[in-house]
PDB file of C-alpha atoms in Angstrom:
ATOM      1  CA  MET F   1      11.586  -1.021   5.494  1.00 93.00           C
ATOM      2  CA  VAL F   2       7.887  -1.355   6.193  1.00 96.00           C
ATOM      3  CA  TRP F   3       5.187  -2.580   3.813  1.00 95.00           C
ATOM      4  CA  THR F   4       1.470  -2.452   4.413  1.00 96.00           C
ATOM      5  CA  GLY F   5      -1.801  -2.005   2.585  1.00 95.00           C
ATOM      6  CA  ILE F   6      -5.242  -0.539   3.113  1.00 96.00           C
ATOM      7  CA  THR F   7      -8.786  -0.879   1.872  1.00 94.00           C
ATOM      8  CA  ALA F   8     -11.880   1.150   2.685  1.00 93.00           C
ATOM      9  CA  THR F   9     -12.731  -1.540   5.225  1.00 93.00           C
ATOM     10  CA  GLY F  10      -9.448  -2.480   6.854  1.00 95.00           C
ATOM     11  CA  LYS F  11      -5.695  -2.600   6.843  1.00 96.00           C
ATOM     12  CA  THR F  12      -3.136  -5.335   6.449  1.00 97.00           C
ATOM     13  CA  PRO F  13      -0.601  -6.037   9.166  1.00 97.00           C
ATOM     14  CA  LEU F  14       2.646  -4.119   8.979  1.00 97.00           C
ATOM     15  CA  VAL F  15       5.375  -6.163   7.312  1.00 97.00           C
ATOM     16  CA  PHE F  16       8.910  -5.323   8.394  1.00 97.00           C
ATOM     17  CA  ILE F  17      11.725  -6.153   6.015  1.00 96.00           C
ATOM     18  CA  GLU F  18      15.063  -6.579   7.746  1.00 93.00           C
ATOM     19  CA  ARG F  19      17.743  -3.960   7.223  1.00 91.00           C
ATOM     20  CA  ASN F  20      20.108  -5.544   4.689  1.00 93.00           C
ATOM     21  CA  VAL F  21      17.485  -7.407   2.676  1.00 94.00           C
ATOM     22  CA  LYS F  22      17.183  -6.276  -0.948  1.00 94.00           C
ATOM     23  CA  ILE F  23      13.560  -6.172  -2.066  1.00 94.00           C
ATOM     24  CA  ASN F  24      13.874  -8.172  -5.241  1.00 96.00           C
ATOM     25  CA  SER F  25      11.078 -10.082  -6.921  1.00 97.00           C
ATOM     26  CA  GLU F  26      11.577 -13.220  -4.853  1.00 97.00           C
ATOM     27  CA  VAL F  27      11.499 -11.345  -1.525  1.00 97.00           C
ATOM     28  CA  TYR F  28       8.449  -9.316  -2.576  1.00 97.00           C
ATOM     29  CA  GLN F  29       6.583 -12.400  -3.744  1.00 97.00           C
ATOM     30  CA  LYS F  30       7.338 -14.509  -0.682  1.00 98.00           C
ATOM     31  CA  ILE F  31       7.352 -12.081   2.252  1.00 97.00           C
ATOM     32  CA  VAL F  32       4.818  -9.532   1.051  1.00 97.00           C
ATOM     33  CA  LEU F  33       2.450 -11.270  -1.352  1.00 97.00           C
ATOM     34  CA  MET F  34       2.340 -14.909  -0.279  1.00 98.00           C
ATOM     35  CA  ASP F  35       3.196 -14.826   3.445  1.00 98.00           C
ATOM     36  CA  ASN F  36       1.231 -11.690   4.329  1.00 97.00           C
ATOM     37  CA  LEU F  37      -1.089 -10.210   1.718  1.00 97.00           C
ATOM     38  CA  LEU F  38      -2.660 -13.417   0.407  1.00 97.00           C
ATOM     39  CA  PRO F  39      -3.678 -14.756   3.852  1.00 97.00           C
ATOM     40  CA  TRP F  40      -5.006 -11.315   4.802  1.00 97.00           C
ATOM     41  CA  VAL F  41      -7.142 -10.826   1.670  1.00 96.00           C
ATOM     42  CA  THR F  42      -8.390 -14.417   1.898  1.00 95.00           C
ATOM     43  CA  GLN F  43      -9.696 -13.754   5.399  1.00 96.00           C
ATOM     44  CA  HIS F  44     -10.726 -10.116   4.945  1.00 95.00           C
ATOM     45  CA  PHE F  45     -12.600 -10.477   1.675  1.00 94.00           C
ATOM     46  CA  ALA F  46     -13.701 -14.096   2.219  1.00 92.00           C
ATOM     47  CA  GLY F  47     -13.656 -14.850  -1.484  1.00 86.00           C
ATOM     48  CA  GLY F  48     -15.314 -11.548  -2.409  1.00 90.00           C
ATOM     49  CA  PRO F  49     -13.943  -9.204  -5.032  1.00 90.00           C
ATOM     50  CA  PHE F  50     -11.096  -6.781  -4.496  1.00 91.00           C
ATOM     51  CA  ILE F  51      -8.581  -4.999  -6.718  1.00 90.00           C
ATOM     52  CA  LEU F  52      -4.894  -4.829  -5.881  1.00 93.00           C
ATOM     53  CA  GLN F  53      -3.159  -1.545  -6.672  1.00 90.00           C
ATOM     54  CA  GLN F  54       0.578  -1.315  -6.169  1.00 88.00           C
ATOM     55  CA  ASP F  55       3.192   1.326  -6.912  1.00 84.00           C
ATOM     56  CA  TRP F  56       5.097  -0.684  -9.539  1.00 84.00           C
ATOM     57  CA  ALA F  57       8.518  -0.675  -7.955  1.00 88.00           C
ATOM     58  CA  PRO F  58      10.802  -2.917 -10.053  1.00 91.00           C
ATOM     59  CA  SER F  59      10.112  -6.025  -7.955  1.00 94.00           C
ATOM     60  CA  HIS F  60       6.363  -5.541  -8.496  1.00 92.00           C
ATOM     61  CA  GLY F  61       6.539  -5.818 -12.268  1.00 91.00           C
ATOM     62  CA  SER F  62       8.891  -8.690 -12.997  1.00 95.00           C
ATOM     63  CA  ARG F  63       7.604 -11.602 -15.053  1.00 95.00           C
ATOM     64  CA  SER F  64       7.657 -13.919 -12.047  1.00 97.00           C
ATOM     65  CA  THR F  65       5.767 -11.395  -9.885  1.00 96.00           C
ATOM     66  CA  LEU F  66       3.197 -10.891 -12.634  1.00 95.00           C
ATOM     67  CA  ALA F  67       2.658 -14.657 -12.700  1.00 97.00           C
ATOM     68  CA  VAL F  68       2.055 -14.661  -8.925  1.00 97.00           C
ATOM     69  CA  LEU F  69      -0.324 -11.708  -9.252  1.00 97.00           C
ATOM     70  CA  GLU F  70      -2.265 -13.351 -12.069  1.00 96.00           C
ATOM     71  CA  ALA F  71      -2.561 -16.606 -10.112  1.00 96.00           C
ATOM     72  CA  HIS F  72      -3.502 -15.179  -6.704  1.00 95.00           C
ATOM     73  CA  PHE F  73      -4.694 -11.585  -7.214  1.00 95.00           C
ATOM     74  CA  PRO F  74      -6.811 -11.628 -10.387  1.00 91.00           C
ATOM     75  CA  GLY F  75      -7.972  -8.200 -11.466  1.00 89.00           C
ATOM     76  CA  PHE F  76      -4.878  -6.404 -10.111  1.00 93.00           C
ATOM     77  CA  LEU F  77      -4.240  -3.049 -11.741  1.00 91.00           C
ATOM     78  CA  ASP F  78      -1.357  -3.584 -14.114  1.00 87.00           C
ATOM     79  CA  LYS F  79       1.134  -0.957 -15.261  1.00 84.00           C
ATOM     80  CA  ASN F  80      -1.099   0.042 -18.164  1.00 83.00           C
ATOM     81  CA  LEU F  81      -4.030   0.806 -15.869  1.00 83.00           C
ATOM     82  CA  TRP F  82      -2.266   2.561 -13.018  1.00 78.00           C
ATOM     83  CA  PRO F  83       0.477   5.142 -13.501  1.00 72.00           C
ATOM     84  CA  ALA F  84       3.800   4.503 -11.811  1.00 68.00           C
ATOM     85  CA  SER F  85       5.311   7.319  -9.740  1.00 73.00           C
ATOM     86  CA  SER F  86       1.909   8.790  -8.939  1.00 83.00           C
ATOM     87  CA  PRO F  87       2.016   9.517  -5.194  1.00 86.00           C
ATOM     88  CA  ASP F  88      -0.833  12.047  -5.480  1.00 90.00           C
ATOM     89  CA  LEU F  89      -3.098   9.171  -6.568  1.00 90.00           C
ATOM     90  CA  ASN F  90      -1.853   6.552  -4.113  1.00 90.00           C
ATOM     91  CA  PRO F  91      -3.655   6.750  -0.745  1.00 94.00           C
ATOM     92  CA  MET F  92      -0.665   5.254   1.038  1.00 94.00           C
ATOM     93  CA  ASP F  93       1.502   8.102  -0.259  1.00 92.00           C
ATOM     94  CA  PHE F  94      -0.856  11.079  -0.117  1.00 94.00           C
ATOM     95  CA  SER F  95      -2.240  10.244   3.315  1.00 95.00           C
ATOM     96  CA  VAL F  96      -1.470   7.063   5.233  1.00 96.00           C
ATOM     97  CA  TRP F  97       2.332   7.128   5.507  1.00 96.00           C
ATOM     98  CA  GLY F  98       2.184  10.746   6.730  1.00 96.00           C
ATOM     99  CA  MET F  99      -0.480   9.879   9.299  1.00 95.00           C
ATOM    100  CA  LEU F 100       1.575   6.960  10.583  1.00 96.00           C
ATOM    101  CA  GLU F 101       4.755   9.031  10.700  1.00 96.00           C
ATOM    102  CA  GLY F 102       2.933  11.814  12.542  1.00 96.00           C
ATOM    103  CA  LYS F 103       1.882   9.398  15.272  1.00 96.00           C
ATOM    104  CA  ILE F 104       5.503   8.581  16.138  1.00 97.00           C
ATOM    105  CA  ALA F 105       7.219  11.861  15.185  1.00 96.00           C
ATOM    106  CA  GLY F 106       9.323  13.522  17.829  1.00 95.00           C
ATOM    107  CA  LYS F 107       9.893  10.333  19.778  1.00 96.00           C
ATOM    108  CA  VAL F 108      13.282   8.752  20.272  1.00 96.00           C
ATOM    109  CA  PHE F 109      13.647   4.996  20.046  1.00 97.00           C
ATOM    110  CA  ALA F 110      16.541   3.168  21.666  1.00 98.00           C
ATOM    111  CA  THR F 111      16.315   0.197  19.321  1.00 97.00           C
ATOM    112  CA  VAL F 112      14.795  -0.799  16.005  1.00 96.00           C
ATOM    113  CA  ASP F 113      12.497  -3.145  17.934  1.00 97.00           C
ATOM    114  CA  ASP F 114      11.239  -0.170  19.986  1.00 97.00           C
ATOM    115  CA  LEU F 115      10.499   1.683  16.740  1.00 97.00           C
ATOM    116  CA  LYS F 116       8.692  -1.357  15.328  1.00 97.00           C
ATOM    117  CA  ALA F 117       6.592  -1.655  18.500  1.00 98.00           C
ATOM    118  CA  ALA F 118       5.658   2.033  18.314  1.00 98.00           C
ATOM    119  CA  LEU F 119       4.704   1.659  14.655  1.00 98.00           C
ATOM    120  CA  GLU F 120       2.497  -1.340  15.508  1.00 98.00           C
ATOM    121  CA  VAL F 121       0.677   0.691  18.198  1.00 98.00           C
ATOM    122  CA  ALA F 122       0.302   3.674  15.863  1.00 97.00           C
ATOM    123  CA  TRP F 123      -0.947   1.432  13.036  1.00 98.00           C
ATOM    124  CA  ALA F 124      -3.507  -0.213  15.306  1.00 97.00           C
ATOM    125  CA  SER F 125      -4.839   3.228  16.290  1.00 97.00           C
ATOM    126  CA  ILE F 126      -5.757   4.178  12.704  1.00 96.00           C
ATOM    127  CA  ASP F 127      -9.499   3.606  12.474  1.00 93.00           C
ATOM    128  CA  ASP F 128     -11.607   2.282   9.616  1.00 93.00           C
ATOM    129  CA  GLY F 129     -13.401   5.635   9.208  1.00 96.00           C
ATOM    130  CA  TYR F 130     -10.113   7.301   8.294  1.00 96.00           C
ATOM    131  CA  LEU F 131      -9.312   4.472   5.868  1.00 95.00           C
ATOM    132  CA  ARG F 132     -12.756   4.710   4.249  1.00 95.00           C
ATOM    133  CA  ARG F 133     -12.465   8.498   3.778  1.00 96.00           C
ATOM    134  CA  THR F 134      -8.938   8.148   2.397  1.00 96.00           C
ATOM    135  CA  VAL F 135      -9.795   5.407  -0.089  1.00 95.00           C
ATOM    136  CA  ASN F 136     -12.993   7.165  -1.139  1.00 95.00           C
ATOM    137  CA  SER F 137     -11.020  10.346  -1.887  1.00 95.00           C
ATOM    138  CA  VAL F 138      -9.132   8.565  -4.679  1.00 93.00           C
ATOM    139  CA  LYS F 139     -12.051   8.898  -7.095  1.00 93.00           C
ATOM    140  CA  LYS F 140     -12.108  12.689  -6.598  1.00 94.00           C
ATOM    141  CA  ARG F 141      -8.330  12.811  -7.069  1.00 93.00           C
ATOM    142  CA  LEU F 142      -8.551  10.791 -10.292  1.00 91.00           C
ATOM    143  CA  ARG F 143     -11.195  13.167 -11.670  1.00 92.00           C
ATOM    144  CA  ALA F 144      -9.046  16.178 -10.727  1.00 93.00           C
ATOM    145  CA  CYS F 145      -6.000  14.583 -12.371  1.00 90.00           C
ATOM    146  CA  VAL F 146      -7.940  14.046 -15.604  1.00 91.00           C
ATOM    147  CA  LYS F 147      -9.316  17.602 -15.473  1.00 93.00           C
ATOM    148  CA  ALA F 148      -5.765  18.937 -15.017  1.00 91.00           C
ATOM    149  CA  ARG F 149      -4.598  16.697 -17.893  1.00 89.00           C
ATOM    150  CA  GLY F 150      -2.074  14.980 -15.647  1.00 84.00           C
ATOM    151  CA  SER F 151      -0.558  18.202 -14.343  1.00 86.00           C
ATOM    152  CA  ASN F 152      -0.625  19.376 -10.744  1.00 86.00           C
ATOM    153  CA  PHE F 153      -4.215  18.885  -9.665  1.00 88.00           C
ATOM    154  CA  GLU F 154      -4.158  19.394  -5.904  1.00 85.00           C
ATOM    155  CA  ILE F 155      -5.438  22.966  -6.280  1.00 85.00           C
ATOM    156  CA  LEU F 156      -8.606  21.435  -7.752  1.00 87.00           C
ATOM    157  CA  LEU F 157      -9.349  19.348  -4.646  1.00 84.00           C
TER     158      LEU F 157
END
């Protein structure tokens, strides 16, 4: 499994979760939030404001994860502010994962490490202009979603 994040001004490193590791609250908090995301946002935003949006998988909403979020990521969008299972509103889902997959599609990898290396190269090649356009498109998508009253809104884009 791979985790990563984007902003209009940059992208986190890719975080690879080993094959037989279950992504429970403890793993999510340690490997994703504390070991990777927190150091990245501390450097990238240098104490400036940012808002964390996540997809609310079960490990993202446990009481212990919420405590970590409240302590280290104030202003995160909680479940009441961001709909779960909304891939058409999540830039990682409606754009970034497909872009990354497209960069390695059709290639054969002898090992998992070869795949990881190819993903790292592909990830590094995604430029900030693409990220900015993708993140900025969320506002238009939110407006279209509201206009469609939560129904399929992509025809309005």
